Amino acid sequence: MIILKNEIDLAGIKEASKIASGSLRLAKRLIRKGISAKYINDEIVDYIISKGGRPSFLGYKTDNKVYRYGTCVSINEEVVHGLPLKNKILIPPMLVKIDVGVEFDGYHSDTAWTFVLGEVSDRVLLLLKATKEALYNAIDMCKKGKRVSDITYAIYDTVKRYGFEPAKGVTGHGVGLELHEDPVIFNHPDDVDSDAIIKSGMALAIEPMINMGTADVKTARNGWAIVTKDRKWSAHYEHTVYIHDDGPEILTEDIDG
Ligand code: MF3
Ligand code: CO
Ligand code: CO
């Protein structure tokens, strides 16, 4: 069931979004050689709590598993749900993808960003450019009367032009009263099995996860991290977006800008 949000809800999701974006800006300042993913996680959790929020991921339940951390820190071939562990040390060259959900006053926001540590190849830089372009092209489709699959195809068509492919089996989603709401927003067209019409009042988390090599992924031994099957690198950007009568409003911030 898709929950439409009113102006009061929008104000709450905006507050949560400010804290979520502040968390990513903090992460950007912290990221450097030698620190652990746990350190980044702990600093972000402290920040969220200092702002009166709660990390939405902490205690999140899915498939009979409970997530025990406040953020996801995914590196290189980890597509999403990388664990922020003490022994995950940042060593250049590396892609560091930070994903943060914040609950504030009962409202959720969700945002993720990819950070580059050290010198990476031009092809990796192109992956980041393509993934970000896919995010903004997808958001351009967030207009009433469009379909959720228009988002999927905007992502797919954008990255295919660069020779990349969205990861299969991972999705964006509705967001706001819960971290994950309907609709499911597939990144890869092969996954599409439902297609809602976009309406004003929807709040959506748009999150292209784009692979340099194969679109196929598998779950890591820790049961959480989703990794590319060929171990080639992957990028991830995510914004929380609200759909007004006259089009989308991006509630989270561009951390490169
Ligand atoms: N990566 C997911 C998203 O952006 C949320 C992670 S849920 C967790 O929607 F439990 F793994 F943290
Ligand atoms: Co997220
Ligand atoms: Co999300």
PDB file of C-alpha atoms and ligand atoms in Angstrom:
ATOM      1  CA  MET A   1       0.000   0.000   0.000  1.00  0.00           C
ATOM      2  CA  ILE A   2       1.383   3.393  -0.989  1.00  0.00           C
ATOM      3  CA  ILE A   3       1.015   6.049   1.731  1.00  0.00           C
ATOM      4  CA  LEU A   4       0.601   9.601   0.411  1.00  0.00           C
ATOM      5  CA  LYS A   5       2.039  12.375   2.578  1.00  0.00           C
ATOM      6  CA  ASN A   6       0.555  15.807   3.320  1.00  0.00           C
ATOM      7  CA  GLU A   7       2.343  19.096   3.980  1.00  0.00           C
ATOM      8  CA  ILE A   8       2.745  18.319   7.692  1.00  0.00           C
ATOM      9  CA  ASP A   9       4.348  14.974   6.864  1.00  0.00           C
ATOM     10  CA  LEU A  10       6.571  16.739   4.331  1.00  0.00           C
ATOM     11  CA  ALA A  11       7.831  19.131   7.019  1.00  0.00           C
ATOM     12  CA  GLY A  12       8.774  16.153   9.216  1.00  0.00           C
ATOM     13  CA  ILE A  13      10.538  14.275   6.405  1.00  0.00           C
ATOM     14  CA  LYS A  14      12.426  17.493   5.616  1.00  0.00           C
ATOM     15  CA  GLU A  15      13.737  17.729   9.185  1.00  0.00           C
ATOM     16  CA  ALA A  16      14.848  14.088   9.066  1.00  0.00           C
ATOM     17  CA  SER A  17      16.475  14.782   5.678  1.00  0.00           C
ATOM     18  CA  LYS A  18      18.519  17.677   7.079  1.00  0.00           C
ATOM     19  CA  ILE A  19      19.997  15.395   9.728  1.00  0.00           C
ATOM     20  CA  ALA A  20      20.624  12.614   7.197  1.00  0.00           C
ATOM     21  CA  SER A  21      22.440  15.010   4.844  1.00  0.00           C
ATOM     22  CA  GLY A  22      24.396  16.472   7.745  1.00  0.00           C
ATOM     23  CA  SER A  23      25.543  12.920   8.512  1.00  0.00           C
ATOM     24  CA  LEU A  24      26.919  12.478   4.994  1.00  0.00           C
ATOM     25  CA  ARG A  25      28.674  15.855   5.126  1.00  0.00           C
ATOM     26  CA  LEU A  26      30.241  14.726   8.398  1.00  0.00           C
ATOM     27  CA  ALA A  27      31.319  11.448   6.765  1.00  0.00           C
ATOM     28  CA  LYS A  28      32.918  13.382   3.910  1.00  0.00           C
ATOM     29  CA  ARG A  29      35.039  15.330   6.413  1.00  0.00           C
ATOM     30  CA  LEU A  30      36.018  12.195   8.347  1.00  0.00           C
ATOM     31  CA  ILE A  31      37.015   9.910   5.494  1.00  0.00           C
ATOM     32  CA  ARG A  32      40.766   9.419   5.322  1.00  0.00           C
ATOM     33  CA  LYS A  33      43.335   6.634   5.116  1.00  0.00           C
ATOM     34  CA  GLY A  34      43.614   4.400   8.184  1.00  0.00           C
ATOM     35  CA  ILE A  35      40.283   5.000   9.918  1.00  0.00           C
ATOM     36  CA  SER A  36      37.730   2.224  10.363  1.00  0.00           C
ATOM     37  CA  ALA A  37      34.164   2.005   9.077  1.00  0.00           C
ATOM     38  CA  LYS A  38      33.110   1.648  12.732  1.00  0.00           C
ATOM     39  CA  TYR A  39      34.645   5.036  13.532  1.00  0.00           C
ATOM     40  CA  ILE A  40      32.602   6.683  10.763  1.00  0.00           C
ATOM     41  CA  ASN A  41      29.474   4.863  11.972  1.00  0.00           C
ATOM     42  CA  ASP A  42      29.960   5.884  15.598  1.00  0.00           C
ATOM     43  CA  GLU A  43      30.555   9.541  14.735  1.00  0.00           C
ATOM     44  CA  ILE A  44      27.423   9.601  12.560  1.00  0.00           C
ATOM     45  CA  VAL A  45      25.290   7.924  15.227  1.00  0.00           C
ATOM     46  CA  ASP A  46      26.466  10.491  17.812  1.00  0.00           C
ATOM     47  CA  TYR A  47      25.664  13.298  15.375  1.00  0.00           C
ATOM     48  CA  ILE A  48      22.158  11.981  14.628  1.00  0.00           C
ATOM     49  CA  ILE A  49      21.377  11.638  18.331  1.00  0.00           C
ATOM     50  CA  SER A  50      22.796  15.126  19.065  1.00  0.00           C
ATOM     51  CA  LYS A  51      20.284  16.516  16.554  1.00  0.00           C
ATOM     52  CA  GLY A  52      17.378  14.752  18.268  1.00  0.00           C
ATOM     53  CA  GLY A  53      17.087  12.007  15.669  1.00  0.00           C
ATOM     54  CA  ARG A  54      17.427   8.227  15.691  1.00  0.00           C
ATOM     55  CA  PRO A  55      19.299   6.068  13.153  1.00  0.00           C
ATOM     56  CA  SER A  56      16.521   4.317  11.207  1.00  0.00           C
ATOM     57  CA  PHE A  57      18.744   1.331  10.356  1.00  0.00           C
ATOM     58  CA  LEU A  58      19.457   0.434  13.991  1.00  0.00           C
ATOM     59  CA  GLY A  59      17.239  -2.524  14.918  1.00  0.00           C
ATOM     60  CA  TYR A  60      15.783  -2.719  11.383  1.00  0.00           C
ATOM     61  CA  LYS A  61      14.254  -6.144  10.781  1.00  0.00           C
ATOM     62  CA  THR A  62      14.201  -7.939   7.437  1.00  0.00           C
ATOM     63  CA  ASP A  63      14.149 -11.649   6.472  1.00  0.00           C
ATOM     64  CA  ASN A  64      14.306 -12.694  10.160  1.00  0.00           C
ATOM     65  CA  LYS A  65      17.516 -10.720  10.633  1.00  0.00           C
ATOM     66  CA  VAL A  66      18.044  -7.639  12.788  1.00  0.00           C
ATOM     67  CA  TYR A  67      20.490  -4.924  11.700  1.00  0.00           C
ATOM     68  CA  ARG A  68      22.682  -3.872  14.631  1.00  0.00           C
ATOM     69  CA  TYR A  69      24.310  -0.690  13.284  1.00  0.00           C
ATOM     70  CA  GLY A  70      23.250   2.884  12.629  1.00  0.00           C
ATOM     71  CA  THR A  71      24.725   3.142   9.127  1.00  0.00           C
ATOM     72  CA  CYS A  72      25.899   1.022   6.219  1.00  0.00           C
ATOM     73  CA  VAL A  73      29.473   1.482   5.021  1.00  0.00           C
ATOM     74  CA  SER A  74      30.053  -0.389   1.768  1.00  0.00           C
ATOM     75  CA  ILE A  75      33.435  -0.434   0.060  1.00  0.00           C
ATOM     76  CA  ASN A  76      34.471  -1.214  -3.526  1.00  0.00           C
ATOM     77  CA  GLU A  77      32.625  -4.394  -4.632  1.00  0.00           C
ATOM     78  CA  GLU A  78      30.098  -4.121  -1.795  1.00  0.00           C
ATOM     79  CA  VAL A  79      26.981  -2.768  -3.515  1.00  0.00           C
ATOM     80  CA  VAL A  80      24.969  -2.021  -0.359  1.00  0.00           C
ATOM     81  CA  HIS A  81      24.485  -3.107   3.275  1.00  0.00           C
ATOM     82  CA  GLY A  82      28.209  -3.172   4.014  1.00  0.00           C
ATOM     83  CA  LEU A  83      28.749  -3.508   7.768  1.00  0.00           C
ATOM     84  CA  PRO A  84      30.536  -0.662   9.599  1.00  0.00           C
ATOM     85  CA  LEU A  85      33.062  -2.924  11.304  1.00  0.00           C
ATOM     86  CA  LYS A  86      36.213  -2.110  13.265  1.00  0.00           C
ATOM     87  CA  ASN A  87      38.351  -4.253  10.980  1.00  0.00           C
ATOM     88  CA  LYS A  88      37.081  -2.522   7.820  1.00  0.00           C
ATOM     89  CA  ILE A  89      39.965  -0.064   7.438  1.00  0.00           C
ATOM     90  CA  LEU A  90      40.007   2.626   4.761  1.00  0.00           C
ATOM     91  CA  ILE A  91      42.949   2.036   2.452  1.00  0.00           C
ATOM     92  CA  PRO A  92      43.300   3.985  -0.800  1.00  0.00           C
ATOM     93  CA  PRO A  93      42.380   3.569  -3.571  1.00  0.00           C
ATOM     94  CA  MET A  94      38.847   2.839  -2.432  1.00  0.00           C
ATOM     95  CA  LEU A  95      35.207   3.706  -2.998  1.00  0.00           C
ATOM     96  CA  VAL A  96      33.452   4.346   0.315  1.00  0.00           C
ATOM     97  CA  LYS A  97      29.662   4.348   0.162  1.00  0.00           C
ATOM     98  CA  ILE A  98      27.869   5.665   3.207  1.00  0.00           C
ATOM     99  CA  ASP A  99      24.126   5.035   3.584  1.00  0.00           C
ATOM    100  CA  VAL A 100      22.191   6.744   6.371  1.00  0.00           C
ATOM    101  CA  GLY A 101      18.552   6.608   7.460  1.00  0.00           C
ATOM    102  CA  VAL A 102      17.258   9.081  10.056  1.00  0.00           C
ATOM    103  CA  GLU A 103      14.016   9.054  12.007  1.00  0.00           C
ATOM    104  CA  PHE A 104      12.941  12.406  13.439  1.00  0.00           C
ATOM    105  CA  ASP A 105       9.594  12.996  15.128  1.00  0.00           C
ATOM    106  CA  GLY A 106       8.283   9.761  13.575  1.00  0.00           C
ATOM    107  CA  TYR A 107       9.421  10.628  10.030  1.00  0.00           C
ATOM    108  CA  HIS A 108      12.152   8.883   8.039  1.00  0.00           C
ATOM    109  CA  SER A 109      14.635  10.054   5.447  1.00  0.00           C
ATOM    110  CA  ASP A 110      17.190   7.922   3.596  1.00  0.00           C
ATOM    111  CA  THR A 111      20.288   9.070   1.696  1.00  0.00           C
ATOM    112  CA  ALA A 112      23.562   7.609   0.474  1.00  0.00           C
ATOM    113  CA  TRP A 113      26.705   8.904  -1.192  1.00  0.00           C
ATOM    114  CA  THR A 114      29.863   7.504  -2.779  1.00  0.00           C
ATOM    115  CA  PHE A 115      33.196   8.985  -1.714  1.00  0.00           C
ATOM    116  CA  VAL A 116      36.542   8.425  -3.436  1.00  0.00           C
ATOM    117  CA  LEU A 117      39.605   7.762  -1.304  1.00  0.00           C
ATOM    118  CA  GLY A 118      42.901   8.147  -3.154  1.00  0.00           C
ATOM    119  CA  GLU A 119      43.632   7.864  -6.868  1.00  0.00           C
ATOM    120  CA  VAL A 120      41.163   5.780  -8.856  1.00  0.00           C
ATOM    121  CA  SER A 121      41.066   5.048 -12.592  1.00  0.00           C
ATOM    122  CA  ASP A 122      39.235   7.241 -15.094  1.00  0.00           C
ATOM    123  CA  ARG A 123      36.783   4.377 -15.569  1.00  0.00           C
ATOM    124  CA  VAL A 124      35.877   4.474 -11.864  1.00  0.00           C
ATOM    125  CA  LEU A 125      35.395   8.248 -12.053  1.00  0.00           C
ATOM    126  CA  LEU A 126      33.106   7.644 -15.033  1.00  0.00           C
ATOM    127  CA  LEU A 127      31.141   5.129 -12.942  1.00  0.00           C
ATOM    128  CA  LEU A 128      30.514   7.832 -10.351  1.00  0.00           C
ATOM    129  CA  LYS A 129      29.503  10.359 -13.016  1.00  0.00           C
ATOM    130  CA  ALA A 130      27.101   7.856 -14.623  1.00  0.00           C
ATOM    131  CA  THR A 131      25.550   6.819 -11.305  1.00  0.00           C
ATOM    132  CA  LYS A 132      24.969  10.400 -10.225  1.00  0.00           C
ATOM    133  CA  GLU A 133      23.549  11.288 -13.621  1.00  0.00           C
ATOM    134  CA  ALA A 134      21.238   8.259 -13.304  1.00  0.00           C
ATOM    135  CA  LEU A 135      20.042   9.551  -9.928  1.00  0.00           C
ATOM    136  CA  TYR A 136      19.132  12.969 -11.306  1.00  0.00           C
ATOM    137  CA  ASN A 137      17.600  11.587 -14.517  1.00  0.00           C
ATOM    138  CA  ALA A 138      15.518   9.233 -12.362  1.00  0.00           C
ATOM    139  CA  ILE A 139      14.375  12.129 -10.172  1.00  0.00           C
ATOM    140  CA  ASP A 140      13.301  13.981 -13.368  1.00  0.00           C
ATOM    141  CA  MET A 141      10.799  11.115 -13.859  1.00  0.00           C
ATOM    142  CA  CYS A 142       9.270  11.670 -10.406  1.00  0.00           C
ATOM    143  CA  LYS A 143       6.210  13.507 -11.720  1.00  0.00           C
ATOM    144  CA  LYS A 144       2.562  12.676 -11.248  1.00  0.00           C
ATOM    145  CA  GLY A 145       1.238  10.538 -14.098  1.00  0.00           C
ATOM    146  CA  LYS A 146       4.596   8.853 -14.767  1.00  0.00           C
ATOM    147  CA  ARG A 147       5.119   5.251 -13.751  1.00  0.00           C
ATOM    148  CA  VAL A 148       7.570   3.786 -11.272  1.00  0.00           C
ATOM    149  CA  SER A 149       9.109   1.828 -14.170  1.00  0.00           C
ATOM    150  CA  ASP A 150       9.951   5.183 -15.833  1.00  0.00           C
ATOM    151  CA  ILE A 151      12.370   5.665 -12.928  1.00  0.00           C
ATOM    152  CA  THR A 152      13.874   2.214 -13.549  1.00  0.00           C
ATOM    153  CA  TYR A 153      14.337   2.884 -17.269  1.00  0.00           C
ATOM    154  CA  ALA A 154      15.815   6.354 -16.673  1.00  0.00           C
ATOM    155  CA  ILE A 155      18.462   4.718 -14.479  1.00  0.00           C
ATOM    156  CA  TYR A 156      19.101   1.862 -16.892  1.00  0.00           C
ATOM    157  CA  ASP A 157      19.259   3.985 -20.058  1.00  0.00           C
ATOM    158  CA  THR A 158      21.588   6.520 -18.447  1.00  0.00           C
ATOM    159  CA  VAL A 159      24.199   4.056 -17.250  1.00  0.00           C
ATOM    160  CA  LYS A 160      24.006   1.789 -20.321  1.00  0.00           C
ATOM    161  CA  ARG A 161      25.253   4.727 -22.408  1.00  0.00           C
ATOM    162  CA  TYR A 162      28.466   4.557 -20.359  1.00  0.00           C
ATOM    163  CA  GLY A 163      28.718   0.759 -20.598  1.00  0.00           C
ATOM    164  CA  PHE A 164      27.581   0.113 -17.023  1.00  0.00           C
ATOM    165  CA  GLU A 165      24.573  -1.758 -15.635  1.00  0.00           C
ATOM    166  CA  PRO A 166      22.405  -1.407 -12.525  1.00  0.00           C
ATOM    167  CA  ALA A 167      22.834  -4.110  -9.890  1.00  0.00           C
ATOM    168  CA  LYS A 168      20.024  -6.671 -10.020  1.00  0.00           C
ATOM    169  CA  GLY A 169      17.811  -7.371  -7.031  1.00  0.00           C
ATOM    170  CA  VAL A 170      18.412  -4.084  -5.200  1.00  0.00           C
ATOM    171  CA  THR A 171      15.837  -1.314  -5.119  1.00  0.00           C
ATOM    172  CA  GLY A 172      14.697   2.128  -4.095  1.00  0.00           C
ATOM    173  CA  HIS A 173      11.431   2.508  -2.197  1.00  0.00           C
ATOM    174  CA  GLY A 174       8.763   4.697  -0.691  1.00  0.00           C
ATOM    175  CA  VAL A 175       9.900   6.396   2.520  1.00  0.00           C
ATOM    176  CA  GLY A 176       8.472   8.647   5.230  1.00  0.00           C
ATOM    177  CA  LEU A 177       6.374   7.003   7.922  1.00  0.00           C
ATOM    178  CA  GLU A 178       8.643   3.965   7.725  1.00  0.00           C
ATOM    179  CA  LEU A 179      12.139   3.525   6.346  1.00  0.00           C
ATOM    180  CA  HIS A 180      10.893   1.179   3.611  1.00  0.00           C
ATOM    181  CA  GLU A 181       7.400   1.622   2.181  1.00  0.00           C
ATOM    182  CA  ASP A 182       5.745   0.775  -1.118  1.00  0.00           C
ATOM    183  CA  PRO A 183       6.365   1.173  -3.965  1.00  0.00           C
ATOM    184  CA  VAL A 184       9.452  -0.918  -4.656  1.00  0.00           C
ATOM    185  CA  ILE A 185      11.574   0.926  -7.230  1.00  0.00           C
ATOM    186  CA  PHE A 186      13.693  -1.517  -9.201  1.00  0.00           C
ATOM    187  CA  ASN A 187      17.045  -0.384 -10.510  1.00  0.00           C
ATOM    188  CA  HIS A 188      17.275  -3.123 -13.153  1.00  0.00           C
ATOM    189  CA  PRO A 189      14.498  -3.541 -15.768  1.00  0.00           C
ATOM    190  CA  ASP A 190      14.794  -7.369 -15.587  1.00  0.00           C
ATOM    191  CA  ASP A 191      13.434  -7.189 -12.028  1.00  0.00           C
ATOM    192  CA  VAL A 192      10.299  -5.123 -12.754  1.00  0.00           C
ATOM    193  CA  ASP A 193       7.205  -7.092 -11.702  1.00  0.00           C
ATOM    194  CA  SER A 194       4.838  -4.302 -10.629  1.00  0.00           C
ATOM    195  CA  ASP A 195       4.270  -0.774 -11.815  1.00  0.00           C
ATOM    196  CA  ALA A 196       2.441   1.902  -9.853  1.00  0.00           C
ATOM    197  CA  ILE A 197       1.495   5.315 -11.206  1.00  0.00           C
ATOM    198  CA  ILE A 198       3.368   8.178  -9.542  1.00  0.00           C
ATOM    199  CA  LYS A 199       1.112  10.582  -7.634  1.00  0.00           C
ATOM    200  CA  SER A 200       1.694  13.875  -5.863  1.00  0.00           C
ATOM    201  CA  GLY A 201       2.130  13.279  -2.141  1.00  0.00           C
ATOM    202  CA  MET A 202       4.490  10.338  -2.651  1.00  0.00           C
ATOM    203  CA  ALA A 203       7.868  10.391  -0.910  1.00  0.00           C
ATOM    204  CA  LEU A 204      10.431   8.189  -2.629  1.00  0.00           C
ATOM    205  CA  ALA A 205      13.993   7.081  -1.940  1.00  0.00           C
ATOM    206  CA  ILE A 206      15.666   6.902  -5.358  1.00  0.00           C
ATOM    207  CA  GLU A 207      18.910   4.967  -5.177  1.00  0.00           C
ATOM    208  CA  PRO A 208      20.754   3.768  -8.263  1.00  0.00           C
ATOM    209  CA  MET A 209      23.386   1.140  -7.440  1.00  0.00           C
ATOM    210  CA  ILE A 210      25.510   0.732 -10.557  1.00  0.00           C
ATOM    211  CA  ASN A 211      28.115  -1.934 -11.304  1.00  0.00           C
ATOM    212  CA  MET A 212      31.239  -1.680 -13.466  1.00  0.00           C
ATOM    213  CA  GLY A 213      31.005  -5.325 -14.482  1.00  0.00           C
ATOM    214  CA  THR A 214      28.236  -7.878 -14.126  1.00  0.00           C
ATOM    215  CA  ALA A 215      24.798  -6.818 -12.846  1.00  0.00           C
ATOM    216  CA  ASP A 216      24.695  -9.993 -10.757  1.00  0.00           C
ATOM    217  CA  VAL A 217      25.181  -9.826  -7.010  1.00  0.00           C
ATOM    218  CA  LYS A 218      25.368 -12.251  -4.100  1.00  0.00           C
ATOM    219  CA  THR A 219      25.078 -11.985  -0.328  1.00  0.00           C
ATOM    220  CA  ALA A 220      28.368 -12.019   1.557  1.00  0.00           C
ATOM    221  CA  ARG A 221      29.105 -14.604   4.254  1.00  0.00           C
ATOM    222  CA  ASN A 222      28.194 -12.102   6.989  1.00  0.00           C
ATOM    223  CA  GLY A 223      24.594 -12.354   5.746  1.00  0.00           C
ATOM    224  CA  TRP A 224      24.213  -8.624   5.082  1.00  0.00           C
ATOM    225  CA  ALA A 225      26.583  -7.159   2.519  1.00  0.00           C
ATOM    226  CA  ILE A 226      25.450  -7.460  -1.087  1.00  0.00           C
ATOM    227  CA  VAL A 227      28.548  -7.801  -3.280  1.00  0.00           C
ATOM    228  CA  THR A 228      29.074  -7.968  -7.039  1.00  0.00           C
ATOM    229  CA  LYS A 229      29.554 -11.523  -8.290  1.00  0.00           C
ATOM    230  CA  ASP A 230      32.666 -10.582 -10.262  1.00  0.00           C
ATOM    231  CA  ARG A 231      34.017  -8.405  -7.416  1.00  0.00           C
ATOM    232  CA  LYS A 232      34.194  -5.376  -9.706  1.00  0.00           C
ATOM    233  CA  TRP A 233      33.335  -2.058  -8.068  1.00  0.00           C
ATOM    234  CA  SER A 234      29.904  -0.512  -7.647  1.00  0.00           C
ATOM    235  CA  ALA A 235      28.627   3.015  -6.897  1.00  0.00           C
ATOM    236  CA  HIS A 236      25.549   4.231  -4.993  1.00  0.00           C
ATOM    237  CA  TYR A 237      23.826   7.599  -4.619  1.00  0.00           C
ATOM    238  CA  GLU A 238      20.464   8.056  -2.907  1.00  0.00           C
ATOM    239  CA  HIS A 239      18.140  11.015  -2.411  1.00  0.00           C
ATOM    240  CA  THR A 240      14.798  11.288  -0.627  1.00  0.00           C
ATOM    241  CA  VAL A 241      12.345  13.064  -2.935  1.00  0.00           C
ATOM    242  CA  TYR A 242       8.811  14.432  -2.453  1.00  0.00           C
ATOM    243  CA  ILE A 243       6.393  14.704  -5.362  1.00  0.00           C
ATOM    244  CA  HIS A 244       4.445  17.958  -5.516  1.00  0.00           C
ATOM    245  CA  ASP A 245       1.702  18.773  -8.011  1.00  0.00           C
ATOM    246  CA  ASP A 246       4.286  20.600 -10.084  1.00  0.00           C
ATOM    247  CA  GLY A 247       7.094  18.063  -9.804  1.00  0.00           C
ATOM    248  CA  PRO A 248       9.765  16.618  -7.531  1.00  0.00           C
ATOM    249  CA  GLU A 249      11.491  18.307  -4.604  1.00  0.00           C
ATOM    250  CA  ILE A 250      14.807  16.787  -3.503  1.00  0.00           C
ATOM    251  CA  LEU A 251      14.841  16.781   0.312  1.00  0.00           C
ATOM    252  CA  THR A 252      18.369  15.471   0.888  1.00  0.00           C
ATOM    253  CA  GLU A 253      21.500  17.329  -0.218  1.00  0.00           C
ATOM    254  CA  ASP A 254      24.063  16.863  -2.957  1.00  0.00           C
ATOM    255  CA  ILE A 255      27.190  16.247  -0.904  1.00  0.00           C
ATOM    256  CA  ASP A 256      29.560  17.120  -3.769  1.00  0.00           C
ATOM    257  CA  GLY A 257      27.947  20.528  -4.216  1.00  0.00           C
TER     258      GLY A 257
HETATM  259  N1  MF3 B   1      20.359   0.379   2.158  1.00  0.00           N
HETATM  260  C1  MF3 B   1      19.006   0.469   2.527  1.00  0.00           C
HETATM  261  C2  MF3 B   1      18.319   1.615   1.869  1.00  0.00           C
HETATM  262  O1  MF3 B   1      18.906   2.614   1.481  1.00  0.00           O
HETATM  263  C3  MF3 B   1      18.760   0.497   4.000  1.00  0.00           C
HETATM  264  C4  MF3 B   1      19.566  -0.393   4.839  1.00  0.00           C
HETATM  265  S1  MF3 B   1      18.588  -1.293   5.907  1.00  0.00           S
HETATM  266  C5  MF3 B   1      19.702  -1.994   6.946  1.00  0.00           C
HETATM  267  O2  MF3 B   1      17.122   1.546   1.690  1.00  0.00           O
HETATM  268  F1  MF3 B   1      19.029  -2.628   7.854  1.00  0.00           F
HETATM  269  F2  MF3 B   1      20.488  -2.765   6.309  1.00  0.00           F
HETATM  270  F3  MF3 B   1      20.390  -1.052   7.463  1.00  0.00           F
HETATM  271 CO    CO B   2      19.695   4.328   2.110  1.00  0.00          CO
HETATM  272 CO    CO B   3      16.934   3.449   0.682  1.00  0.00          CO
END
